[in-house]
mmCIF file of C-alpha atoms in Angstrom:
data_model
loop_
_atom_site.group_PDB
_atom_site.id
_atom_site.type_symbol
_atom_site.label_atom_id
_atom_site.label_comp_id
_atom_site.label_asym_id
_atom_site.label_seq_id
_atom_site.Cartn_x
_atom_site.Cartn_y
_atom_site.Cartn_z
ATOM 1 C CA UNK I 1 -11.999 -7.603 -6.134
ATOM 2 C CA UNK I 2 -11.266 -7.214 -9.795
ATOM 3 C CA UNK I 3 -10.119 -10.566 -11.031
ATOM 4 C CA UNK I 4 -8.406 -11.349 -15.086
ATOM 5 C CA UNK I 5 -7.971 -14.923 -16.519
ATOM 6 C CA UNK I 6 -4.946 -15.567 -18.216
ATOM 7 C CA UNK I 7 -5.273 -18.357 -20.687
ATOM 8 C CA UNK I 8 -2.145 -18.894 -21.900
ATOM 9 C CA UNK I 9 -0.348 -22.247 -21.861
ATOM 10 C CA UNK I 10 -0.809 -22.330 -18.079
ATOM 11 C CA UNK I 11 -4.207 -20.748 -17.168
ATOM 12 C CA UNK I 12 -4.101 -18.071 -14.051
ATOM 13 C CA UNK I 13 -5.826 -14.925 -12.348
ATOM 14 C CA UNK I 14 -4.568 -11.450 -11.678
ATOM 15 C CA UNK I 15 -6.606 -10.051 -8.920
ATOM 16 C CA UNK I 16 -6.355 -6.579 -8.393
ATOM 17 C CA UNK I 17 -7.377 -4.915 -5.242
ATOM 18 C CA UNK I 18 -6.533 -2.796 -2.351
ATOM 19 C CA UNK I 19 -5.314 -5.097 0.838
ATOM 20 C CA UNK I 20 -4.437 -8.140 -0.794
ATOM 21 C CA UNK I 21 -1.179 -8.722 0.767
ATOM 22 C CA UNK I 22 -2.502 -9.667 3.918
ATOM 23 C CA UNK I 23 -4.663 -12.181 2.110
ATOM 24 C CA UNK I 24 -1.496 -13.329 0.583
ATOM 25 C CA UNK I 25 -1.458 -17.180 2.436
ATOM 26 C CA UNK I 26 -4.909 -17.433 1.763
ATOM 27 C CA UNK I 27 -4.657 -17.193 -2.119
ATOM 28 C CA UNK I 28 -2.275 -18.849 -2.193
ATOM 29 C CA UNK I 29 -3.134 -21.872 -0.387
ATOM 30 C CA UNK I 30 -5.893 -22.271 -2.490
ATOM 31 C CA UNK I 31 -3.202 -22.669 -5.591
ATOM 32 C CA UNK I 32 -0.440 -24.896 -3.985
ATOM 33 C CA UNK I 33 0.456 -28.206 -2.289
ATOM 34 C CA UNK I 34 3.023 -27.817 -0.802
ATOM 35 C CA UNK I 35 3.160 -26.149 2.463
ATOM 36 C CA UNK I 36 6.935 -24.337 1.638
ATOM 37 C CA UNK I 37 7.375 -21.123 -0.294
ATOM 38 C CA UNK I 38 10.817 -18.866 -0.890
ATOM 39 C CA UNK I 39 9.787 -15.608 -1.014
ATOM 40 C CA UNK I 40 12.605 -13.232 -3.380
ATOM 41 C CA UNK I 41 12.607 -9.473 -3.050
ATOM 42 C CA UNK I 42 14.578 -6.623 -2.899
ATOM 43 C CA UNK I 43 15.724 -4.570 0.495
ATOM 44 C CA UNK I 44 13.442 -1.726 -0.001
ATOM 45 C CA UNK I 45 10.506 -3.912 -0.751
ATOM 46 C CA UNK I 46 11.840 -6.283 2.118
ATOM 47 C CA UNK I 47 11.364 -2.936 4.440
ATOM 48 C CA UNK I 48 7.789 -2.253 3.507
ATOM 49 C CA UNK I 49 5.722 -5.415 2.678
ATOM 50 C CA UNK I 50 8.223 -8.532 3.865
ATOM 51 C CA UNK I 51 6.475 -8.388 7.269
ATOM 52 C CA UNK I 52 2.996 -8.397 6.002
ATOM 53 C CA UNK I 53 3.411 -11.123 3.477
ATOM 54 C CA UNK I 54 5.873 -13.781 5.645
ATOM 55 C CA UNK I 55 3.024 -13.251 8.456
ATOM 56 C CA UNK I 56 0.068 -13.960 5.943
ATOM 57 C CA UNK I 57 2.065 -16.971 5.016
ATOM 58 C CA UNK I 58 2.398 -18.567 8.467
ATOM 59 C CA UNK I 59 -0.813 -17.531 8.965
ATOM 60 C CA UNK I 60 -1.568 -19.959 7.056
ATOM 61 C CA UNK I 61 0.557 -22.852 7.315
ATOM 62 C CA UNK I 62 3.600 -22.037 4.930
ATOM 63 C CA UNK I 63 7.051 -22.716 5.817
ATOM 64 C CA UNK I 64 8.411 -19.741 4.958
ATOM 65 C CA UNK I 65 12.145 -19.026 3.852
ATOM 66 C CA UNK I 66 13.328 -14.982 2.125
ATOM 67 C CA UNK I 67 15.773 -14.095 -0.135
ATOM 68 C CA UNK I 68 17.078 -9.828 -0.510
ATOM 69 C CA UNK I 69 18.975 -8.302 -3.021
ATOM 70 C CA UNK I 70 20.242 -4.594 -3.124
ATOM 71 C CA UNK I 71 17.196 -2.907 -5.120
ATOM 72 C CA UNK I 72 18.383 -1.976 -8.851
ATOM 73 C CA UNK I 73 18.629 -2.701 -12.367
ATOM 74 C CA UNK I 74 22.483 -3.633 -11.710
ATOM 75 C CA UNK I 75 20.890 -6.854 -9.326
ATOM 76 C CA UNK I 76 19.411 -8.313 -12.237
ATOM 77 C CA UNK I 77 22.707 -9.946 -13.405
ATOM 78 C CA UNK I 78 24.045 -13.567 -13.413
ATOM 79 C CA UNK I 79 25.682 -12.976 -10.304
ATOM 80 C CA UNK I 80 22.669 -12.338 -8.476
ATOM 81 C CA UNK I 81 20.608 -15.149 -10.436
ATOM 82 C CA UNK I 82 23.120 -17.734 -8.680
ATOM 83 C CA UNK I 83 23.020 -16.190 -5.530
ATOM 84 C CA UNK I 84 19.298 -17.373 -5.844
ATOM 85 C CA UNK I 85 20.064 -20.665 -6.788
ATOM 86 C CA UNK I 86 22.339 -21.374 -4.160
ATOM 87 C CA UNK I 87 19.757 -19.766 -1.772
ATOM 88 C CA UNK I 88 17.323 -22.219 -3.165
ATOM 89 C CA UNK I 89 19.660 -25.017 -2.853
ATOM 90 C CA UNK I 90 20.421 -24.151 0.989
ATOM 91 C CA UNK I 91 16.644 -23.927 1.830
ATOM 92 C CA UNK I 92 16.244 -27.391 0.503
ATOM 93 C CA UNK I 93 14.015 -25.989 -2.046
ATOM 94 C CA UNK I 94 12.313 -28.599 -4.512
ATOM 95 C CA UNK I 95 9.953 -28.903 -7.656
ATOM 96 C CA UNK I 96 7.056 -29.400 -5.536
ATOM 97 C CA UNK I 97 7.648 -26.053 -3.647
ATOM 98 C CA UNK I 98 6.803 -22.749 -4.708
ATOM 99 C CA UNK I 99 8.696 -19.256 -5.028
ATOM 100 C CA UNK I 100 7.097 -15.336 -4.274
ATOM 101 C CA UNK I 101 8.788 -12.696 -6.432
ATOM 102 C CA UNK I 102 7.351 -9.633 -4.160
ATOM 103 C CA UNK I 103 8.778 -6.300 -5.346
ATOM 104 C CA UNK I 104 9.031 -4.815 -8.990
ATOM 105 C CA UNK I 105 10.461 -5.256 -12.429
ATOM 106 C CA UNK I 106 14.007 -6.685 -11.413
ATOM 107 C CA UNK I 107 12.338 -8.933 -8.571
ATOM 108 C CA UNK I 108 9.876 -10.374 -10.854
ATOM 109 C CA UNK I 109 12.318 -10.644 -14.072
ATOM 110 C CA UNK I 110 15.001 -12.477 -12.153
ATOM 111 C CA UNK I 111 12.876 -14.134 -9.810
ATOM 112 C CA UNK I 112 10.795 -15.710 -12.417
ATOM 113 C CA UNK I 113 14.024 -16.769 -14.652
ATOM 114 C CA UNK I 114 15.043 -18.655 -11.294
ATOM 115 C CA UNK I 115 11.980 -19.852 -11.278
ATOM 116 C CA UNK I 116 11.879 -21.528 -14.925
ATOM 117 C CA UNK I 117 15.150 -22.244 -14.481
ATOM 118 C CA UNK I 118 15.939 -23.951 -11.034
ATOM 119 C CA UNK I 119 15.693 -27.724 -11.188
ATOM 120 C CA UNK I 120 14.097 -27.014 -14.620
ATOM 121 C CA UNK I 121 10.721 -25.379 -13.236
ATOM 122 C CA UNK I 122 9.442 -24.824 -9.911
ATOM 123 C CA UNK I 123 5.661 -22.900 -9.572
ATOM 124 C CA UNK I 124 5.759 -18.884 -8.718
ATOM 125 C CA UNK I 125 3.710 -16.182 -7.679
ATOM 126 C CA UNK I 126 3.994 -12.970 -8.475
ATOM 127 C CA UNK I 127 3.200 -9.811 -6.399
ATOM 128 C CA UNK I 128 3.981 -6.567 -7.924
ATOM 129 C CA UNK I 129 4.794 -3.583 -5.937
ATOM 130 C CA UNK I 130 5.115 -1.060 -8.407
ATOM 131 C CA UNK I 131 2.877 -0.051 -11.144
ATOM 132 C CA UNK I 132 5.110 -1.176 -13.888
ATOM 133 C CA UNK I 133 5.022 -4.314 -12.710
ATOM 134 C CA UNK I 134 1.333 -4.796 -11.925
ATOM 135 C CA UNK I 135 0.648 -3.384 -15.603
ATOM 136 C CA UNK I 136 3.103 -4.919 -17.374
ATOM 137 C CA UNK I 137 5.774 -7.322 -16.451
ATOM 138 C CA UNK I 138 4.195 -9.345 -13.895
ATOM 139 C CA UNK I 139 1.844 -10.113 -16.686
ATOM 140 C CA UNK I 140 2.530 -12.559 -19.760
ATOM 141 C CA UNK I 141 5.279 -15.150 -18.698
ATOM 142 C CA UNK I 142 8.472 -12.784 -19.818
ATOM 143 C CA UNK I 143 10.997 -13.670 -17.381
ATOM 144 C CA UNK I 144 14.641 -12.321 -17.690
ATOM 145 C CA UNK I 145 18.181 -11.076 -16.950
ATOM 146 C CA UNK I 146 20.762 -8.129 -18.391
ATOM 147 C CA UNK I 147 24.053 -9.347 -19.992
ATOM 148 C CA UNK I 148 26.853 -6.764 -20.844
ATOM 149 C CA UNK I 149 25.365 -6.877 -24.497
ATOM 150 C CA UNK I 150 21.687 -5.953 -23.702
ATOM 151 C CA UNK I 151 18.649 -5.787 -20.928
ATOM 152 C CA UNK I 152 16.606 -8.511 -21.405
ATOM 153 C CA UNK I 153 18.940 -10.905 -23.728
ATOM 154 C CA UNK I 154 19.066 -13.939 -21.741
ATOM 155 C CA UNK I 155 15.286 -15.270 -20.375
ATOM 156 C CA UNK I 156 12.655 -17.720 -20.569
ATOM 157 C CA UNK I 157 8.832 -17.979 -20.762
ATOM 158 C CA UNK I 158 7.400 -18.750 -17.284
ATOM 159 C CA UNK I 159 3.665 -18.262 -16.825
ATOM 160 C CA UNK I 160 3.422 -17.395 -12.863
ATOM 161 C CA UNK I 161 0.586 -19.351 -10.846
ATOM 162 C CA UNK I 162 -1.196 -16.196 -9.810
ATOM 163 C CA UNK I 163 -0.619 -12.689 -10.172
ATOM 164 C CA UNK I 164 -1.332 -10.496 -6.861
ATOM 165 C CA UNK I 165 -1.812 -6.563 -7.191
ATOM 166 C CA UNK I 166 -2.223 -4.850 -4.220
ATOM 167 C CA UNK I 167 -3.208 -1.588 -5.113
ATOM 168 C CA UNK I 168 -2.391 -0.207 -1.951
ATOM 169 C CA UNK I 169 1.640 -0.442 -2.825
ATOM 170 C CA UNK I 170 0.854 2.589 -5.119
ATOM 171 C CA UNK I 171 0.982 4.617 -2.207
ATOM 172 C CA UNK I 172 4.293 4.403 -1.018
ATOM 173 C CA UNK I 173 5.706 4.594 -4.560
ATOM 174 C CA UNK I 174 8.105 7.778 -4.943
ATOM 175 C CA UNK I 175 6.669 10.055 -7.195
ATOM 176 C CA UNK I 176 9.205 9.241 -9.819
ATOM 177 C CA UNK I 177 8.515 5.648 -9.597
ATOM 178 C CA UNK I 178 4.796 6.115 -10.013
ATOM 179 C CA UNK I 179 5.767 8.421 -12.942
ATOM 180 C CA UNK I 180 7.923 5.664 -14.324
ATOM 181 C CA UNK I 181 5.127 3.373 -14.807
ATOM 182 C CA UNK I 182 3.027 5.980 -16.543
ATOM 183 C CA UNK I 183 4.861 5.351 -19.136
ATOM 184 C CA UNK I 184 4.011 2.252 -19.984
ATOM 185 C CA UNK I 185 -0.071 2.552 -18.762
ATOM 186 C CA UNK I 186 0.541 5.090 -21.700
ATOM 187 C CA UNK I 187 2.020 2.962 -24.130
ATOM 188 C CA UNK I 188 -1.358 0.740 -23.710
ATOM 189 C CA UNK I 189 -3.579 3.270 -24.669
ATOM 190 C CA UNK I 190 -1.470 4.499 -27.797
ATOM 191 C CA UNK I 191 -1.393 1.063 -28.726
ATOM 192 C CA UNK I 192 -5.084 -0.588 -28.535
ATOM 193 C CA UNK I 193 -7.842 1.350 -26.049
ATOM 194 C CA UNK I 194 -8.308 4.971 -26.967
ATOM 195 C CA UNK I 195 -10.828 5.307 -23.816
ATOM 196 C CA UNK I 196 -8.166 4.823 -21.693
ATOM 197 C CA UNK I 197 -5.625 7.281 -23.310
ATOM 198 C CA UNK I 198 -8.547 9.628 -23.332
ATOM 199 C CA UNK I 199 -8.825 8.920 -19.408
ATOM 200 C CA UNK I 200 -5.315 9.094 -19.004
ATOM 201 C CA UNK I 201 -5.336 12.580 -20.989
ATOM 202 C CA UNK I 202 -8.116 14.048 -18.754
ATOM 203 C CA UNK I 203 -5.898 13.364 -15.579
ATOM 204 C CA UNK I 204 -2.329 13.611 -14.237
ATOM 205 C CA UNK I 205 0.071 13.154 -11.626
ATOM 206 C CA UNK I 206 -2.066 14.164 -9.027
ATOM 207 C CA UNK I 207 -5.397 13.256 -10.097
ATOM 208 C CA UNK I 208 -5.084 9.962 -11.304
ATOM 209 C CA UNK I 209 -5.641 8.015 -8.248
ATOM 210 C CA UNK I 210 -9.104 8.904 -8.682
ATOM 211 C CA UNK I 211 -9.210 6.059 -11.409
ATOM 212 C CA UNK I 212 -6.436 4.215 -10.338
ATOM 213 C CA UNK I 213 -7.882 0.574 -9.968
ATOM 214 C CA UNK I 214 -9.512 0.997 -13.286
ATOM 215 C CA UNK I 215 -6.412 2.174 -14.949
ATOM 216 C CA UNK I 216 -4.371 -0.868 -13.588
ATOM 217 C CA UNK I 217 -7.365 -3.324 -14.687
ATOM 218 C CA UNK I 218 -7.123 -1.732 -18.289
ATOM 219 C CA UNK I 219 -3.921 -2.278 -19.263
ATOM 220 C CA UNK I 220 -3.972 -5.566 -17.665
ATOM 221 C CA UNK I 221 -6.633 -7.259 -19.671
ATOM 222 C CA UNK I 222 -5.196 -5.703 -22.757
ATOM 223 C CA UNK I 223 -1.928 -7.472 -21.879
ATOM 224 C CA UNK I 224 -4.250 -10.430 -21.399
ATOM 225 C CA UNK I 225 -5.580 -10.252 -24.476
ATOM 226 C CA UNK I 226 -2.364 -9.874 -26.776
ATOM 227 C CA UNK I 227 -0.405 -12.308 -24.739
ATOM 228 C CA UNK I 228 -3.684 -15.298 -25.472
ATOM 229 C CA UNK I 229 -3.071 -14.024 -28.891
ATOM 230 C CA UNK I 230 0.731 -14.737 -29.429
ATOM 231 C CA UNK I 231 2.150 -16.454 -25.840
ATOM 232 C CA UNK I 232 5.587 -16.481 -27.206
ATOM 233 C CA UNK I 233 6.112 -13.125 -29.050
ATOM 234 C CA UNK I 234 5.938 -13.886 -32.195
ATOM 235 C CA UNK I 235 3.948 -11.932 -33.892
ATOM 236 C CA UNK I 236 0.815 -9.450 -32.141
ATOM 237 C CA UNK I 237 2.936 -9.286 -28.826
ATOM 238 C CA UNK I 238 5.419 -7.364 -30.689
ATOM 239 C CA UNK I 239 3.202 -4.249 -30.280
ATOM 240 C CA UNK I 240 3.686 -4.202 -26.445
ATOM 241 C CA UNK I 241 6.951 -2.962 -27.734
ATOM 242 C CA UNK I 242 6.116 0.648 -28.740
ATOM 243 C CA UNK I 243 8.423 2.642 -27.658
ATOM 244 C CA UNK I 244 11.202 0.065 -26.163
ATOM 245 C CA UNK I 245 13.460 -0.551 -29.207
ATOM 246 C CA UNK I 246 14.730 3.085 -28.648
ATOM 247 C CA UNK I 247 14.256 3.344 -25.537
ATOM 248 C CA UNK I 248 15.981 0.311 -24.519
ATOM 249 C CA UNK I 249 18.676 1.977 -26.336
ATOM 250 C CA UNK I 250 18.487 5.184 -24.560
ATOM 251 C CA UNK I 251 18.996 3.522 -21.709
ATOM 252 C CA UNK I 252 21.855 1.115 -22.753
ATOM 253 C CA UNK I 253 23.602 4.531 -23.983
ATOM 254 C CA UNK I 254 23.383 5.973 -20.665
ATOM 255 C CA UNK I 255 24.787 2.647 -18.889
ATOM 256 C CA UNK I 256 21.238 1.997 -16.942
ATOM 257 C CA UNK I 257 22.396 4.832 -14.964
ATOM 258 C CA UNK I 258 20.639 8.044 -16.183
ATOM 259 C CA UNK I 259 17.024 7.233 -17.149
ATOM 260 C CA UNK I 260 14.669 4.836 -16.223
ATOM 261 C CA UNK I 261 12.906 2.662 -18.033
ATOM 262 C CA UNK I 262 9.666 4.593 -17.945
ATOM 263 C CA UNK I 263 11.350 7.445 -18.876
ATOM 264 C CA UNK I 264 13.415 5.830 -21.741
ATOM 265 C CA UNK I 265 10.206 4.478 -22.954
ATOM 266 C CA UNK I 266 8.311 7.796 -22.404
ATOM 267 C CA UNK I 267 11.427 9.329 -24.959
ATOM 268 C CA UNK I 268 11.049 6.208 -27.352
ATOM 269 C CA UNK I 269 7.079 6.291 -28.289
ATOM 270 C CA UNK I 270 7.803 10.129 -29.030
ATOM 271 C CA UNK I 271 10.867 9.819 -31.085
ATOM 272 C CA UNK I 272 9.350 6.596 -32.817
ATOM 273 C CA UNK I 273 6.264 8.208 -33.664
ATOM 274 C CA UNK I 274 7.966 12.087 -34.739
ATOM 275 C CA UNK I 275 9.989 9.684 -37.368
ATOM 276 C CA UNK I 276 6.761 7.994 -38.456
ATOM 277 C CA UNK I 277 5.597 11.208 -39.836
ATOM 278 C CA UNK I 278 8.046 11.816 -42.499
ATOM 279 C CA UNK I 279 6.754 7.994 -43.532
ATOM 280 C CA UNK I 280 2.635 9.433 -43.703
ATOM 281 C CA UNK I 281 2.129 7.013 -40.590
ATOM 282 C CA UNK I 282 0.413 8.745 -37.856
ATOM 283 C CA UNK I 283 -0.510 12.462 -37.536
ATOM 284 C CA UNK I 284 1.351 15.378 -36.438
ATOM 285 C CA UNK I 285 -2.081 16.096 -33.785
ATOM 286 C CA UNK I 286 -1.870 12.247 -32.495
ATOM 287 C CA UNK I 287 2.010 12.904 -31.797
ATOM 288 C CA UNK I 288 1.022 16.697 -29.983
ATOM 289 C CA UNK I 289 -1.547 14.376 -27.888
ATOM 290 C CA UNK I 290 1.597 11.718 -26.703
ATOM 291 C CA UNK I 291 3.383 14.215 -25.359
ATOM 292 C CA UNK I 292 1.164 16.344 -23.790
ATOM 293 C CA UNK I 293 0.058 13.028 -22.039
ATOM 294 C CA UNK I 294 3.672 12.471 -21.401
ATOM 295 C CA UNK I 295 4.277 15.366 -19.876
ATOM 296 C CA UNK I 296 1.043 15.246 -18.079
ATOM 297 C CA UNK I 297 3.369 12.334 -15.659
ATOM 298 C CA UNK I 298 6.260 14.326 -15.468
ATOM 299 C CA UNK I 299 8.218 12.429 -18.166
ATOM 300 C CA UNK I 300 10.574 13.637 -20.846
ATOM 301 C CA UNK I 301 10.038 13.320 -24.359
ATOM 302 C CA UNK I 302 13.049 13.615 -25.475
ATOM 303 C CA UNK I 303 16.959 12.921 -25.024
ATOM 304 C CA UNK I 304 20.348 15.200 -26.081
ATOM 305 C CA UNK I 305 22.206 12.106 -27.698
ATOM 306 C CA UNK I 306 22.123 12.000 -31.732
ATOM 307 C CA UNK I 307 20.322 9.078 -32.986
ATOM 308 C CA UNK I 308 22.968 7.998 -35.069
ATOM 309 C CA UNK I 309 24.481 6.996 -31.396
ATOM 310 C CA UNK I 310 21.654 5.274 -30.492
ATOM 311 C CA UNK I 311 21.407 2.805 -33.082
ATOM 312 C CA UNK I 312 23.815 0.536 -32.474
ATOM 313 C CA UNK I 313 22.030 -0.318 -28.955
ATOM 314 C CA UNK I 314 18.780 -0.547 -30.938
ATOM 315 C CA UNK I 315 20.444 -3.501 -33.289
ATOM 316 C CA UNK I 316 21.157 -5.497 -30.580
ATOM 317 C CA UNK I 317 17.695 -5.247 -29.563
ATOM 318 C CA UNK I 318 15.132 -8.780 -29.536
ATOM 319 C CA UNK I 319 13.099 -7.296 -31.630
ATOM 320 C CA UNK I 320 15.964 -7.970 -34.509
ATOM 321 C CA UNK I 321 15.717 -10.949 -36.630
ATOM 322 C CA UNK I 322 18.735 -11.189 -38.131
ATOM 323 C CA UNK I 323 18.639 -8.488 -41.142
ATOM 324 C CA UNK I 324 15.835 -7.099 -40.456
ATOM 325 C CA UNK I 325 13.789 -5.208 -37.334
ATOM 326 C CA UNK I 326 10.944 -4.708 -36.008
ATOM 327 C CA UNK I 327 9.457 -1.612 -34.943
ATOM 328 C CA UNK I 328 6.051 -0.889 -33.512
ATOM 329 C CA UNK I 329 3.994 2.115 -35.172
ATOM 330 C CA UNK I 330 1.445 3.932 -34.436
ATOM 331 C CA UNK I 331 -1.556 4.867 -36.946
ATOM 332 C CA UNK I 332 -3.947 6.649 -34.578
ATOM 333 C CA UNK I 333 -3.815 6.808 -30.671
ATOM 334 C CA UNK I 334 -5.554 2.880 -29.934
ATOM 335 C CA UNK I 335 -4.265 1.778 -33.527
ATOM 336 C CA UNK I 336 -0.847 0.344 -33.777
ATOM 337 C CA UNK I 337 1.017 -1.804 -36.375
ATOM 338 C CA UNK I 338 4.499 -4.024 -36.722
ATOM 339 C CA UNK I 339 6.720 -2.995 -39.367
ATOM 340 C CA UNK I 340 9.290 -5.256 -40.818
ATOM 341 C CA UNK I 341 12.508 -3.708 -42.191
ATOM 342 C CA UNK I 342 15.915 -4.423 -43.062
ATOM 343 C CA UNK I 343 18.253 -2.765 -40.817
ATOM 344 C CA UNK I 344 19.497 -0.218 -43.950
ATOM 345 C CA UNK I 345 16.209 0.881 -43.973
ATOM 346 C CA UNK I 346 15.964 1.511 -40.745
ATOM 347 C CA UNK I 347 18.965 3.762 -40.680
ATOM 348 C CA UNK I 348 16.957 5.725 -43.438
ATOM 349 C CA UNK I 349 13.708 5.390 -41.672
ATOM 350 C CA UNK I 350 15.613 7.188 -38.275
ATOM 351 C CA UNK I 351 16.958 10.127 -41.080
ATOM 352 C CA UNK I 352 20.187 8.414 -40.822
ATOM 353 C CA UNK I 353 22.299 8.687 -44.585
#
């Protein structure tokens, strides 16, 4: 088993192996009190993995109790968030319990902003299914919901009490789902391992399950290592952002409903970088090698909508502070860099008079 320490305001492991969610009760039971968990997750996750996991629990001990939502971006809304709490409230749930987000980005998001949230903290666990999740947001504490305004606008920081990565969920991944979270295993070489984007470069959609384990293990002690840096995104963190500020908008423009966030992010780190250029920051050979990796996974690197339409989404981003932005650059593939501008300059830096 691969294992990464967190030491962030609340110290924890990711482990990272194949099999681990029938080990599920035993980890955990080695990290909790109490003997009652509420396990949240999604009704495609729910089909695969719910049986597995409430077993392991019992297994064990655990009073178990399970919470499904329709799978989707659209589920990670306020409406669903109380439809946890009052599921929490039923079940008798208390601060002395403990909750399971088991599925991908939306479970985990929502899950852990119940989780910082209900009676003002109660412990949580995450287990990713997807590899978005188990390389980037089940990692760091970033715990959120979407708003009408924005993705991501209304959250907290909630460190989880373990992290569980069962590589094994890979498997049963659609291939556009696994392609999805290319993206952002991508986004971690660009921005601080060039050995990995070099691995990542040598492989693609069909061959990187060769190095699979290793891949996920990568990005996540990079994340571990930015997130000890600056816990509460203030400053370093801001580079796990490359790519996001226009891709966030891409997919605001589109409603959620046309591009993922992989892909969004995929079309982000290229247009980002392309605009870079004009600005001497970067290299026109460092952008070929993004998107021929990009490509490589079956993502697009680019999107028909003007960027002059796109803009508006990306001011309404987190990354804004109030008249100025941030946006994440890249010098050289495993060199990246946070640059502070006011928002007029940003509609010059995008070519936009």
């Amino acid at each position: 088993m691969l294992k990464v320490n967190v030491k962030a305001s609340e110290s924890y492991d990711i482990l990272i192996e194949s099999g681990l969610l029938a080990k599920t009760g035993e980890i955990i039971n080695s990290l909790v009190k109490s003997k009652r968990i509420a396990i949240v997750t999604d009704d495609i996750v729910d089909v695969l993995y719910g049986d597995v996991v409430v077993e392991s629990l019992k297994c064990n001990g655990f009073d178990v109790c399970k919470y499904v939502f329709p799978n989707g971006e659209h589920s990670k809304c306020s409406d669903n968030l109380n439809n946890i709490y009052d599921f929490l409230c039923e079940n008798s749930i208390t601060r002395t319990d403990s909750i399971i987000a088991l599925g991908g980005g939306v479970v985990g998001d929502i899950t852990g902003y119940a989780s910082a949230t209900y009676l003002r903290g109660v412990d949580y666990i995450q287990i990713p299914t997807t590899l978005l999740a188990q390389v980037d947001s089940s990692v760091g504490g970033k715990t959120a919901i979407d708003i009408p305004a924005g993705k991501n606008l209304v959250g907290a920081f909630k460190q989880p009490k373990c992290v569980i990565c069962d590589i094994d969920t890979l498997k049963t991944l659609k291939r556009e789902t696994f392609s999805d979270g290319m993206a952002e295993v991508i986004k971690y070489g660009m921005i601080r391992q060039k050995e990995l984007f070099d691995i990542l470069a040598s492989h693609n959609m069909d061959t990187i399950w060769e190095v699979i384990q290793d891949v996920v293990f990568r990005c996540v002690s990079i994340k571990r290592d930015v997130v000890q840096n600056d816990e509460f995104d203030k400053g370093e963190r801001m580079i796990l952002n490359f790519g996001h500020t226009l891709g966030h908008a891409v997919e605001g423009y589109h409603h959620y409903e046309t591009y993922t966030h992989g892909s969004a992010v995929a079309i982000g780190m290229c247009l980002i970088t392309e605009k870079a250029l004009a600005y001497g920051i970067g290299s026109q050979s460092m952008l070929n090698n993004l998107i021929e990796c990009i490509k490589n996974y079956e993502l697009p690197t680019s999107v028909p909508v003007q960027l002059k339409d796109l803009i508006p989404f990306c001011l309404a981003d987190k990354k804004r502070e109030s008249n100025n932005i941030n946006i994440i650059l890249c010098e050289d593939i495993g060199k990246c860099m946070v640059k502070k501008m006011p928002i007029t300059d940003f509609y010059s830096f995008m070519g936009i008079s």
